[in-house]
PDB file of N, CA, C and O in Angstrom:
ATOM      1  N   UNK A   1       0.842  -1.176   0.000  1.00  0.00           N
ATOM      2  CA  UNK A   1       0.000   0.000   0.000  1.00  0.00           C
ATOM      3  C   UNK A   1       0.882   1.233   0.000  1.00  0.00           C
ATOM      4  O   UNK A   1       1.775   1.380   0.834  1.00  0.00           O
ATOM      5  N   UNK A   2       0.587   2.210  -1.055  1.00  0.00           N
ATOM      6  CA  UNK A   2       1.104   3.794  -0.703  1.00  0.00           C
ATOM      7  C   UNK A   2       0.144   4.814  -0.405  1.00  0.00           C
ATOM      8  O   UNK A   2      -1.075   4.913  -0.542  1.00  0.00           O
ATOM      9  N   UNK A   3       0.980   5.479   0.006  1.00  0.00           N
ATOM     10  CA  UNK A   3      -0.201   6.643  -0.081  1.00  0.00           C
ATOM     11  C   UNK A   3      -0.915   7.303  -0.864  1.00  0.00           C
ATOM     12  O   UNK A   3      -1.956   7.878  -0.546  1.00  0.00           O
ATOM     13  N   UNK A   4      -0.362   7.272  -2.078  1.00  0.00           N
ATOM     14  CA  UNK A   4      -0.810   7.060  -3.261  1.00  0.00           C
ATOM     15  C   UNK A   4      -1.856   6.716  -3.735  1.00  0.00           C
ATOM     16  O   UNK A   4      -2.389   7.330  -4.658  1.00  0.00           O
ATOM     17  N   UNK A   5      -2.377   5.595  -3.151  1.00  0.00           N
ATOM     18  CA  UNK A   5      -3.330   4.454  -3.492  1.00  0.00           C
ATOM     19  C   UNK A   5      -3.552   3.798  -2.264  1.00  0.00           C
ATOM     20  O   UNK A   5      -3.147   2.653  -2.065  1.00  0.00           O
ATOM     21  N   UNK A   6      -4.192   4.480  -1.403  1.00  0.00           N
ATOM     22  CA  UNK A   6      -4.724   3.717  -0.460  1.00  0.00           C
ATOM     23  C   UNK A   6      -6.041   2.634  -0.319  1.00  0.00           C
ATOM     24  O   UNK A   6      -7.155   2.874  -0.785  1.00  0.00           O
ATOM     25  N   UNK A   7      -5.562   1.006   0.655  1.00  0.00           N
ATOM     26  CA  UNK A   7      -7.061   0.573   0.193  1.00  0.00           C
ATOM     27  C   UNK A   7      -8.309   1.134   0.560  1.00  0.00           C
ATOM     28  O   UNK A   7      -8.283   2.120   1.298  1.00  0.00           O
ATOM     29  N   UNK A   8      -9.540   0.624   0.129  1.00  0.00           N
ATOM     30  CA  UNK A   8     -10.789   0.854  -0.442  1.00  0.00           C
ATOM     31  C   UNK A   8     -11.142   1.383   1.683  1.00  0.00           C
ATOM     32  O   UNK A   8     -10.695   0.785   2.662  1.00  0.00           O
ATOM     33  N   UNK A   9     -11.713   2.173   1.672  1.00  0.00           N
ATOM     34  CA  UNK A   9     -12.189   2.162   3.263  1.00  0.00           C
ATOM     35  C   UNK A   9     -12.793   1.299   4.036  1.00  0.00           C
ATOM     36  O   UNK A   9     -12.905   1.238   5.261  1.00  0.00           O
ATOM     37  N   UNK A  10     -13.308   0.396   2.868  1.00  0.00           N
ATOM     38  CA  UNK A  10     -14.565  -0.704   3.786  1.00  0.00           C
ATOM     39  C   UNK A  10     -13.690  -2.010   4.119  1.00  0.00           C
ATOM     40  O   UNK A  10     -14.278  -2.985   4.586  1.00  0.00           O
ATOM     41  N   UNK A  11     -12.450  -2.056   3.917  1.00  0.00           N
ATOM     42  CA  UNK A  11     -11.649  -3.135   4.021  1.00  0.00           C
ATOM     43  C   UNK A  11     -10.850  -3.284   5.210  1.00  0.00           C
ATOM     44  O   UNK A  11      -9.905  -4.067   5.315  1.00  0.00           O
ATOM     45  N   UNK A  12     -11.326  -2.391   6.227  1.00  0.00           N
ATOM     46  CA  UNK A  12     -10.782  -2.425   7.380  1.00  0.00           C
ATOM     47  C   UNK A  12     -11.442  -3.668   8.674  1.00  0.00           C
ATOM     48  O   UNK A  12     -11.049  -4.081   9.765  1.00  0.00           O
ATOM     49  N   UNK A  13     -12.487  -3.878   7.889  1.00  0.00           N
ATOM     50  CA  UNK A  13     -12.742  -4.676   9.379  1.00  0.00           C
ATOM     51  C   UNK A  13     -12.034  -5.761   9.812  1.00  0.00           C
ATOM     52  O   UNK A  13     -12.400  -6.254  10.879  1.00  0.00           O
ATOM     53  N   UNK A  14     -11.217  -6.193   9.308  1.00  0.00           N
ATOM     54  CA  UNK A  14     -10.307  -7.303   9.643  1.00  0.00           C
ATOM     55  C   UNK A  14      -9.176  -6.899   9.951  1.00  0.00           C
ATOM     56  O   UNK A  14      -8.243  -7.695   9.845  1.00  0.00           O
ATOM     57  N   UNK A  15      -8.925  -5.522  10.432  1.00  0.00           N
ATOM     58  CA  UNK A  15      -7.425  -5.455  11.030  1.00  0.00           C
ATOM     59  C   UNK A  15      -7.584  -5.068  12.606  1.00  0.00           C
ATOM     60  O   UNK A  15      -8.539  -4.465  13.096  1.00  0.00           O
ATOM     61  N   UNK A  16      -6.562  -5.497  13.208  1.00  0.00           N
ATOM     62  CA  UNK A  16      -6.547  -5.228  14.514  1.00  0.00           C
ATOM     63  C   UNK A  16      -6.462  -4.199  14.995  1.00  0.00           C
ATOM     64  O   UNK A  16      -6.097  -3.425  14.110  1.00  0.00           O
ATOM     65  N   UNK A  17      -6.642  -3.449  16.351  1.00  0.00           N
ATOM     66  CA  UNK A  17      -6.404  -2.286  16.761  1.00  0.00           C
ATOM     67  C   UNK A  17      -5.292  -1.600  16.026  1.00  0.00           C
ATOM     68  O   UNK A  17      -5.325  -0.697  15.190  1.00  0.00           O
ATOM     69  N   UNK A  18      -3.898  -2.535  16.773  1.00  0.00           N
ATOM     70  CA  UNK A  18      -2.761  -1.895  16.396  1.00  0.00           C
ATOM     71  C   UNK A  18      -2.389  -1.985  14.856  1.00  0.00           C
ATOM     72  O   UNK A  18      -1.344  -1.420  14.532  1.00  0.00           O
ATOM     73  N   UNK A  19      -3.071  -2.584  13.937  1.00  0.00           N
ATOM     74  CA  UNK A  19      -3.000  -2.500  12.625  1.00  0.00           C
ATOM     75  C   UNK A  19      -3.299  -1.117  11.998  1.00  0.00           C
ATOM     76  O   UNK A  19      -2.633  -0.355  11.297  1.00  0.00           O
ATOM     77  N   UNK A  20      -4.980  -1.063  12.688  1.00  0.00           N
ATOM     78  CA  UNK A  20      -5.550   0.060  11.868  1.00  0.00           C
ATOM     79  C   UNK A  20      -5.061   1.500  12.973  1.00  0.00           C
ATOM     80  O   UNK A  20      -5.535   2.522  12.478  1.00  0.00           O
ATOM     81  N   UNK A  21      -4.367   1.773  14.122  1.00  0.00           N
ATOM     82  CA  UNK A  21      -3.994   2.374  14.749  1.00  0.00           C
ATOM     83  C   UNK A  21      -2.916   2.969  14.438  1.00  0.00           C
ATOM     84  O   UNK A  21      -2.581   4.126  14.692  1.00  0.00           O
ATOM     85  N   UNK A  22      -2.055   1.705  13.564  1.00  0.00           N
ATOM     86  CA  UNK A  22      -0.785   2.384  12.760  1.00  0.00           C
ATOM     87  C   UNK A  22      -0.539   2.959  11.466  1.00  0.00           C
ATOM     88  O   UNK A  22       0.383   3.677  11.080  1.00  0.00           O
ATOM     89  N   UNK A  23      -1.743   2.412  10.756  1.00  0.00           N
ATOM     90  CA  UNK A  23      -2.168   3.132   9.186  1.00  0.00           C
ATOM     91  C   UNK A  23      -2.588   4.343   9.365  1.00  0.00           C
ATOM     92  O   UNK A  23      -2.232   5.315   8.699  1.00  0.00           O
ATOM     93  N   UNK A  24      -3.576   4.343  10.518  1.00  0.00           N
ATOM     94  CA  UNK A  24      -3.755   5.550  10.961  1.00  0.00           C
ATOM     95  C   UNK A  24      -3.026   6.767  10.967  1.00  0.00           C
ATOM     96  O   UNK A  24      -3.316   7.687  10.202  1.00  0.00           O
ATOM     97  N   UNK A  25      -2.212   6.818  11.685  1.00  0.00           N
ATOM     98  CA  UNK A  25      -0.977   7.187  11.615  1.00  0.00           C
ATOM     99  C   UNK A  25      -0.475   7.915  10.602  1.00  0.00           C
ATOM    100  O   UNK A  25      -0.322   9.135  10.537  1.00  0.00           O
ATOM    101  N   UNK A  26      -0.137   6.753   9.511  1.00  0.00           N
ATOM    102  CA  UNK A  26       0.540   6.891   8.266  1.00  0.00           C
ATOM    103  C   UNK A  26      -0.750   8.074   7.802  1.00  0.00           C
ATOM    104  O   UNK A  26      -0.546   9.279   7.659  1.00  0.00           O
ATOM    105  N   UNK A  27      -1.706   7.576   7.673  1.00  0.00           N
ATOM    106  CA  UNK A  27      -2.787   8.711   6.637  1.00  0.00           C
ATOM    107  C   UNK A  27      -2.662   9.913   6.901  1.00  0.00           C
ATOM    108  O   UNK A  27      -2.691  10.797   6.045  1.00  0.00           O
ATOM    109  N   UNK A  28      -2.479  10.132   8.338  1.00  0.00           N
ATOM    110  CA  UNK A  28      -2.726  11.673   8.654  1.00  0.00           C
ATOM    111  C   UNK A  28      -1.269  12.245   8.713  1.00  0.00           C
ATOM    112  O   UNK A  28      -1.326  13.474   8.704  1.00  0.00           O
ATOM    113  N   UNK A  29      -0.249  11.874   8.759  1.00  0.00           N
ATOM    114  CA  UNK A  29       1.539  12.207   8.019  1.00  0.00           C
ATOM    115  C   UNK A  29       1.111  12.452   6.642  1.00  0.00           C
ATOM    116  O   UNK A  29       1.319  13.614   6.292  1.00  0.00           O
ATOM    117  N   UNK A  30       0.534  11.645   5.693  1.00  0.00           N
ATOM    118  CA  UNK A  30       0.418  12.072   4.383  1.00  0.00           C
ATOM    119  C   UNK A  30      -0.792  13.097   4.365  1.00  0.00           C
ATOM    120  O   UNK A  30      -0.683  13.728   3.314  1.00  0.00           O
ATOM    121  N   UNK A  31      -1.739  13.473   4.974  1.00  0.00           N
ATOM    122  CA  UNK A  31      -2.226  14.679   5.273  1.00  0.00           C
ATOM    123  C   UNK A  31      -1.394  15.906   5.338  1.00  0.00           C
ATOM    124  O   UNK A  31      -1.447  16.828   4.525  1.00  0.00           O
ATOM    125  N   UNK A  32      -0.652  15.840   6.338  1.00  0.00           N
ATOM    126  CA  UNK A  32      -0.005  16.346   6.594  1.00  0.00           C
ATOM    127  C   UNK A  32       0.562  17.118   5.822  1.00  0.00           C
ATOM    128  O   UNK A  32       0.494  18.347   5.806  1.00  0.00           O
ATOM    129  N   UNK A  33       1.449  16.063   4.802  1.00  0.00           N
ATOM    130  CA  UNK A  33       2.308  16.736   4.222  1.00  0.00           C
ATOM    131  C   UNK A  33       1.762  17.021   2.912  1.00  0.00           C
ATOM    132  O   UNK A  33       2.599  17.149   2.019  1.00  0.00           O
ATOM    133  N   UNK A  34       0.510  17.152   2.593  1.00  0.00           N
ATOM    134  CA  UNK A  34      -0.557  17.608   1.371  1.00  0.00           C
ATOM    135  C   UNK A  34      -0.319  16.435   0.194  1.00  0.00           C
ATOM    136  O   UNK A  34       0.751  15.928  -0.146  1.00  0.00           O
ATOM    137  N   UNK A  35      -1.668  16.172  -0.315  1.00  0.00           N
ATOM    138  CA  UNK A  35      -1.578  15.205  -1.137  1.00  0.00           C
ATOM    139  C   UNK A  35      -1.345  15.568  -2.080  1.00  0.00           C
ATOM    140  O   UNK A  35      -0.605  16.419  -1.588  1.00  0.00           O
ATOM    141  N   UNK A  36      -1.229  15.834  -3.554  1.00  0.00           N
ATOM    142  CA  UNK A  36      -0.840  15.973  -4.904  1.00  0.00           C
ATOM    143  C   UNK A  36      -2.309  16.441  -5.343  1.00  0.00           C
ATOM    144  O   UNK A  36      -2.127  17.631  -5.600  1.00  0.00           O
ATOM    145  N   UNK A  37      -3.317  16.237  -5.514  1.00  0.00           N
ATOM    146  CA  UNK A  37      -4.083  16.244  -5.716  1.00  0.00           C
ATOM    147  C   UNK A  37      -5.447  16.283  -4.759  1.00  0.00           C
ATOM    148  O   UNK A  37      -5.591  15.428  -3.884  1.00  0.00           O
ATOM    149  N   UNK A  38      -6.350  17.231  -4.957  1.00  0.00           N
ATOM    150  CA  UNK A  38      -8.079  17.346  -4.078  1.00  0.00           C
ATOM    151  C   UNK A  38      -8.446  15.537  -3.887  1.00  0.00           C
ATOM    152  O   UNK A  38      -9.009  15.174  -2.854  1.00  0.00           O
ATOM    153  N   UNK A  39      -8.075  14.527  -4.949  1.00  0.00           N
ATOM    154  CA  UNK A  39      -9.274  13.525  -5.333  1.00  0.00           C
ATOM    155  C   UNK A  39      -8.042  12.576  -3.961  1.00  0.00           C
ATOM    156  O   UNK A  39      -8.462  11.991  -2.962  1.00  0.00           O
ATOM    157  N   UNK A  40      -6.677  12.698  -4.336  1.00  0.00           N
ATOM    158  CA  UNK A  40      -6.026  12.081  -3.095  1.00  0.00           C
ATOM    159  C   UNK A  40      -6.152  12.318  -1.816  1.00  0.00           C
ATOM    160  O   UNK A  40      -6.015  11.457  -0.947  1.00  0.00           O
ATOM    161  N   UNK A  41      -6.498  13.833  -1.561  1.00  0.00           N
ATOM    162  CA  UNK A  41      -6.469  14.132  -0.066  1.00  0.00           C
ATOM    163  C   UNK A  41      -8.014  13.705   0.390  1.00  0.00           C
ATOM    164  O   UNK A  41      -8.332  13.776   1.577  1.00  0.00           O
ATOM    165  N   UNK A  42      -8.975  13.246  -0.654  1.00  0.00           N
ATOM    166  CA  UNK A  42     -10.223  12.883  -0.018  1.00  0.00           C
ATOM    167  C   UNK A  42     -10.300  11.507  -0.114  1.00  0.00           C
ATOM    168  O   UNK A  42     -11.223  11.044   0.555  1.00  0.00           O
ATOM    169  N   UNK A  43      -9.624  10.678  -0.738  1.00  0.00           N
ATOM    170  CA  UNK A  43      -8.996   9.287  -0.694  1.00  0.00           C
ATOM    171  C   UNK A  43      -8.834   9.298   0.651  1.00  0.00           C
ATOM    172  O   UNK A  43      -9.787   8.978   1.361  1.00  0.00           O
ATOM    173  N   UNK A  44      -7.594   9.671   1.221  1.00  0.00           N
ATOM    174  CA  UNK A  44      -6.909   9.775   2.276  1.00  0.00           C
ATOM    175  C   UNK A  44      -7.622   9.847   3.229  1.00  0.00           C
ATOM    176  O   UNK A  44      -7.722   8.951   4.067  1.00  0.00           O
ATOM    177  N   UNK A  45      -8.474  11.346   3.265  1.00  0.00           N
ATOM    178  CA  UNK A  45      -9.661  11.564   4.346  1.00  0.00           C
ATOM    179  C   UNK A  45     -10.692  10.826   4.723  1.00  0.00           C
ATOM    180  O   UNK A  45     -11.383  10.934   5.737  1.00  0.00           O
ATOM    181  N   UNK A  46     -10.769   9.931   3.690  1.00  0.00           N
ATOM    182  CA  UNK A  46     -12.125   8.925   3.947  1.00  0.00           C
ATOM    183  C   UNK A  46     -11.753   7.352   4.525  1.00  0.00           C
ATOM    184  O   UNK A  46     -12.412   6.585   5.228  1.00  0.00           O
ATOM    185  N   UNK A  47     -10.023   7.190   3.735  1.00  0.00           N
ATOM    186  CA  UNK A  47      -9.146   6.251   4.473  1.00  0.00           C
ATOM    187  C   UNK A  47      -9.161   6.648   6.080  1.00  0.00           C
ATOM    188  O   UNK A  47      -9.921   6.021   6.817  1.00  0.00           O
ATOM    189  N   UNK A  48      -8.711   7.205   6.367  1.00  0.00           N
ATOM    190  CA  UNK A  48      -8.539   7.836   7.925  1.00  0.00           C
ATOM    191  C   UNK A  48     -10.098   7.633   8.686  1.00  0.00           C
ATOM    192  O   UNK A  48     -10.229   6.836   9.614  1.00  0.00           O
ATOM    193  N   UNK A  49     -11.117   8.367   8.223  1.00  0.00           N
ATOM    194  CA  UNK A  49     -12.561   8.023   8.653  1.00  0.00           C
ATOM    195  C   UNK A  49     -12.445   6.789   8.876  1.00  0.00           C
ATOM    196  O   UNK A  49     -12.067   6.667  10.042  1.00  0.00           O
ATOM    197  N   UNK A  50     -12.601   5.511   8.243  1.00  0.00           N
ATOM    198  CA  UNK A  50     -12.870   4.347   8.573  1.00  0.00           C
ATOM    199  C   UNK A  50     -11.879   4.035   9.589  1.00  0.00           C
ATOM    200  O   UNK A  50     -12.157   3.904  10.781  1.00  0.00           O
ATOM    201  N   UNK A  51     -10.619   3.909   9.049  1.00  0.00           N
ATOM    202  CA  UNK A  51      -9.554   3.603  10.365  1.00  0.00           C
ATOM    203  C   UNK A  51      -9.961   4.245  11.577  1.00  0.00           C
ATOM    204  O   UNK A  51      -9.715   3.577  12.582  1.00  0.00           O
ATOM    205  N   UNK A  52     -10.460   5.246  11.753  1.00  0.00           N
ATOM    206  CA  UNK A  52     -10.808   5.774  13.258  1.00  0.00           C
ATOM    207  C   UNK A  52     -12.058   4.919  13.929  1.00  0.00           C
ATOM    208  O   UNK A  52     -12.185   4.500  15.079  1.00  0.00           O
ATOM    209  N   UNK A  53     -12.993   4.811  12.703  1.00  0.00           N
ATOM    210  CA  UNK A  53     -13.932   4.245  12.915  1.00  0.00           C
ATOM    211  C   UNK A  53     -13.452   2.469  13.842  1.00  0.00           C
ATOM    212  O   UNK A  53     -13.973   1.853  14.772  1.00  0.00           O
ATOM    213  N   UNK A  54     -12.578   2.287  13.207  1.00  0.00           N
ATOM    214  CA  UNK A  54     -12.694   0.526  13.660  1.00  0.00           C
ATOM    215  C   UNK A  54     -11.623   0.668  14.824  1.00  0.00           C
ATOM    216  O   UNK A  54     -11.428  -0.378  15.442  1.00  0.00           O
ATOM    217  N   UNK A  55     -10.979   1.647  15.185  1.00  0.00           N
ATOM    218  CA  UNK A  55      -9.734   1.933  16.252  1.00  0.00           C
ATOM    219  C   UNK A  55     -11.354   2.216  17.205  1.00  0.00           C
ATOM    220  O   UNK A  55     -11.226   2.046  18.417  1.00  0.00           O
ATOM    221  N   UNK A  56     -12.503   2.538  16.815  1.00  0.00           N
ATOM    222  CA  UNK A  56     -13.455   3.261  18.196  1.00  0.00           C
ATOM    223  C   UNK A  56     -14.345   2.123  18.681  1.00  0.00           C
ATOM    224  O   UNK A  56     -14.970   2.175  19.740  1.00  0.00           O
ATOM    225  N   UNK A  57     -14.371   0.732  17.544  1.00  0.00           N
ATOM    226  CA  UNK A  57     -14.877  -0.320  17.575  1.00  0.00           C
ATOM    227  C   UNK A  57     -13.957  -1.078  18.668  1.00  0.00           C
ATOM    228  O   UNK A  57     -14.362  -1.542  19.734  1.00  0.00           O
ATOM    229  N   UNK A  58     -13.271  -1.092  18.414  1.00  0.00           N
ATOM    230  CA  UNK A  58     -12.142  -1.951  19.556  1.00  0.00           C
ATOM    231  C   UNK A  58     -11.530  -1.343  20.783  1.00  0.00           C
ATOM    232  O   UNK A  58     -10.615  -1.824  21.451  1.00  0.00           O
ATOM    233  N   UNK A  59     -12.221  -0.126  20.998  1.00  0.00           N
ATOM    234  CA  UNK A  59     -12.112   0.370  22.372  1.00  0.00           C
ATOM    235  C   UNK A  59     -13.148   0.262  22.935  1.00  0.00           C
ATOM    236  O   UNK A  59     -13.306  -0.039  24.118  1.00  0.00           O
ATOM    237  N   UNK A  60     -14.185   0.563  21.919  1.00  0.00           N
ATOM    238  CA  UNK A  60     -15.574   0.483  22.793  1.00  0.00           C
ATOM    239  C   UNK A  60     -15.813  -1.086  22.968  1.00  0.00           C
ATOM    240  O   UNK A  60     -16.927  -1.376  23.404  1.00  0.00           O
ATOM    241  N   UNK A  61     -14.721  -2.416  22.627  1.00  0.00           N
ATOM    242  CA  UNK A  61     -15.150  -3.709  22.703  1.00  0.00           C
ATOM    243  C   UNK A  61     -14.516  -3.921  23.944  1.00  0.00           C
ATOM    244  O   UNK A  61     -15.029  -4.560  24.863  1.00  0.00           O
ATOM    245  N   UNK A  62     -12.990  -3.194  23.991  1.00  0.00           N
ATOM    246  CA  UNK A  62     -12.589  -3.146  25.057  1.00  0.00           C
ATOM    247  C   UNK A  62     -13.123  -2.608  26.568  1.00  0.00           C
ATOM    248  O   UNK A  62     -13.074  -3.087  27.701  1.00  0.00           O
ATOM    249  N   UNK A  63     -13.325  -2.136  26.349  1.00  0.00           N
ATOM    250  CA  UNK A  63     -14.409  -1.048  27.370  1.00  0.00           C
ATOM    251  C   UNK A  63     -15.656  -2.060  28.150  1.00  0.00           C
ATOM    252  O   UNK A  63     -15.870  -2.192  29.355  1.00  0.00           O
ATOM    253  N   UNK A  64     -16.288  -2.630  27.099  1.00  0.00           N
ATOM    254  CA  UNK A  64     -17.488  -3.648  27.407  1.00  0.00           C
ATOM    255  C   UNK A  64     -16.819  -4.338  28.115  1.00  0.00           C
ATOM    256  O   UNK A  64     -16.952  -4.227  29.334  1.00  0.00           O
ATOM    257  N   UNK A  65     -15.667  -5.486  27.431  1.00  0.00           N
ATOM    258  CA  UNK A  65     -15.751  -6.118  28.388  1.00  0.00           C
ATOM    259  C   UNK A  65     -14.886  -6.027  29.866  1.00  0.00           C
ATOM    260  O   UNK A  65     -15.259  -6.697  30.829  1.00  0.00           O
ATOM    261  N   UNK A  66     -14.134  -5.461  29.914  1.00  0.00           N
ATOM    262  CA  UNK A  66     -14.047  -4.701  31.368  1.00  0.00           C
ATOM    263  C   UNK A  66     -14.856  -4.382  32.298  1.00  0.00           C
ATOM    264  O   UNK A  66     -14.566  -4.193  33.479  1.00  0.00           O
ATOM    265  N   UNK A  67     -15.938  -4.309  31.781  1.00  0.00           N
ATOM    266  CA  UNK A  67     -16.959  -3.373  32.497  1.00  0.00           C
ATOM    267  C   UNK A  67     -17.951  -4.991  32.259  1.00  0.00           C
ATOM    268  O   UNK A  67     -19.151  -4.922  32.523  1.00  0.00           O
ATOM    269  N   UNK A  68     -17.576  -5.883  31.938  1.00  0.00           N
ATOM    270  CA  UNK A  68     -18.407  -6.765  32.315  1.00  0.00           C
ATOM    271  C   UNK A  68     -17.340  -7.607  33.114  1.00  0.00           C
ATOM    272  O   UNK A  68     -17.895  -8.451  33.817  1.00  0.00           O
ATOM    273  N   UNK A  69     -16.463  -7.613  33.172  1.00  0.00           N
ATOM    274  CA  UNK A  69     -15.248  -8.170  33.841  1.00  0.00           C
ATOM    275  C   UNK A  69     -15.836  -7.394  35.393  1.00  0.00           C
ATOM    276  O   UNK A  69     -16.024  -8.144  36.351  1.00  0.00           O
ATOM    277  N   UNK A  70     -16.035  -6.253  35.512  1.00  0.00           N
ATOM    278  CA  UNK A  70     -15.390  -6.144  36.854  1.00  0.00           C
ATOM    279  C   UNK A  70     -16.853  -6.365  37.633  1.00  0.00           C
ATOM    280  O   UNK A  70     -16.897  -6.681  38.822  1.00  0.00           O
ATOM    281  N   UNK A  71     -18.493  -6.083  36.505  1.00  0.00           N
ATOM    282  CA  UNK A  71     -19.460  -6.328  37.055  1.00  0.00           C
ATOM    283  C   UNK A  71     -19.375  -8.164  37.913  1.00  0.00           C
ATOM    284  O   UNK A  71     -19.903  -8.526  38.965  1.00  0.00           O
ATOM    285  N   UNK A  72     -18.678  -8.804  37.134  1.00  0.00           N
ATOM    286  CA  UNK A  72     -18.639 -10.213  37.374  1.00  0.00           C
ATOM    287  C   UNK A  72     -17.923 -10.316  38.791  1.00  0.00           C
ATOM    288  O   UNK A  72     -18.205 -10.919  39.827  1.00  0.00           O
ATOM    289  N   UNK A  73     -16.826  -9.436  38.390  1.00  0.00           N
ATOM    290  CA  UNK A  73     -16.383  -9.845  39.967  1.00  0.00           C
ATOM    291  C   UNK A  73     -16.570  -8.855  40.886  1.00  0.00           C
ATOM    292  O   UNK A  73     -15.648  -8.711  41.689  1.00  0.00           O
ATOM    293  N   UNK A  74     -17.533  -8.122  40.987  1.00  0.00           N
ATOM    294  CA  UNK A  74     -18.397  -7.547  42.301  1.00  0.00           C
ATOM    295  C   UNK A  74     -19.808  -8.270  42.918  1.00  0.00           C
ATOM    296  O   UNK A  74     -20.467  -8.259  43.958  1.00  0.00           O
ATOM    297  N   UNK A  75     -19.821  -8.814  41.769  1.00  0.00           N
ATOM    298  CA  UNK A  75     -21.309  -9.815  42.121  1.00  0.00           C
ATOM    299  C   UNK A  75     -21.092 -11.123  42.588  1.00  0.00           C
ATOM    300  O   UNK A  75     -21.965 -11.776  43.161  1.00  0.00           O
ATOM    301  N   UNK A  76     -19.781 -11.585  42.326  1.00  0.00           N
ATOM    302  CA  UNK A  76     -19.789 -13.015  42.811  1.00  0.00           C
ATOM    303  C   UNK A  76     -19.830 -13.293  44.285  1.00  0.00           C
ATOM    304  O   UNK A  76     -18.952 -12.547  44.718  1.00  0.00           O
ATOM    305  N   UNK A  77     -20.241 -13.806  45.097  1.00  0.00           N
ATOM    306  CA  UNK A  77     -20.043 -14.021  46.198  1.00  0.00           C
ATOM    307  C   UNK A  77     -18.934 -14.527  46.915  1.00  0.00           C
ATOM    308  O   UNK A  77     -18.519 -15.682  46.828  1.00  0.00           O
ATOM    309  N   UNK A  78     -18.319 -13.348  47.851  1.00  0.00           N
ATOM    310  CA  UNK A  78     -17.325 -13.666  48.795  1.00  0.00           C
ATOM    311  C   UNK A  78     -17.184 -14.337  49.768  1.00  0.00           C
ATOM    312  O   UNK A  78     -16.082 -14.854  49.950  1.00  0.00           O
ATOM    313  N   UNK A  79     -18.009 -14.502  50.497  1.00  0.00           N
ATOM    314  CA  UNK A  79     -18.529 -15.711  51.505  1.00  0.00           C
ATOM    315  C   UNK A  79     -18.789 -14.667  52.742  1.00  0.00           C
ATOM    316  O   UNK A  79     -19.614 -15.051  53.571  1.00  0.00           O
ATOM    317  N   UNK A  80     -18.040 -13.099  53.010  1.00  0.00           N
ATOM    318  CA  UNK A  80     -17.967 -12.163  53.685  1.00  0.00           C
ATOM    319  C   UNK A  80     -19.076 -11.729  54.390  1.00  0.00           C
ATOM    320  O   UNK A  80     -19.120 -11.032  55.404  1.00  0.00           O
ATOM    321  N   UNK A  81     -20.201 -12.351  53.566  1.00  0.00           N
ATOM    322  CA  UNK A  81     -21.655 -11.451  53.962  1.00  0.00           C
ATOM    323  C   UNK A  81     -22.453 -12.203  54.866  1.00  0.00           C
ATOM    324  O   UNK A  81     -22.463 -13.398  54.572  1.00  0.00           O
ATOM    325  N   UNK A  82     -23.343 -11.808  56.192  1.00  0.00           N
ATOM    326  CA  UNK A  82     -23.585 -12.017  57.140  1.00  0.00           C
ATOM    327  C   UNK A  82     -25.059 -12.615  56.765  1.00  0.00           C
ATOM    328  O   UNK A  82     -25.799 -13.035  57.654  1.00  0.00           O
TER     329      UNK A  82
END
């Protein structure tokens, strides 16, 4: 992949956090440093959209289950209670 030619946006759901966390990355450096062209920098911009998108999927998966992690272990019984 270049920046050049970045893939299609909808092709992200199969990468991992730190996959799409690090392309990430890369898109907004080539932001950065201006694309060649309007039709690349909205390539780019719409690349980046999705990557954020699936970096917010896997925090908010993370998040759940933590938060069902710790519901589990406040509810289990300690033997403590009278």
């Amino acid at each position: 992949m270049t920046a050049a030619n970045p893939p299609a946006p909808g092709d992200v759901d199969d990468l991992s956090f730190e996959q799409a966390r690090d392309e990430l990355v890369r898109v907004v450096a080539a932001l950065e440093q201006g694309a060649p062209t309007l039709e690349e920098s909205l390539r780019l911009w719409e690349r980046g959209e999705a990557l954020a998108a699936r970096c917010e999927q896997w925090l908010v998966g993370a998040k759940e289950r933590l938060d069902a992690a710790r519901a589990a272990s406040t509810s289990s019984p300690s033997g403590d209670e009278s």
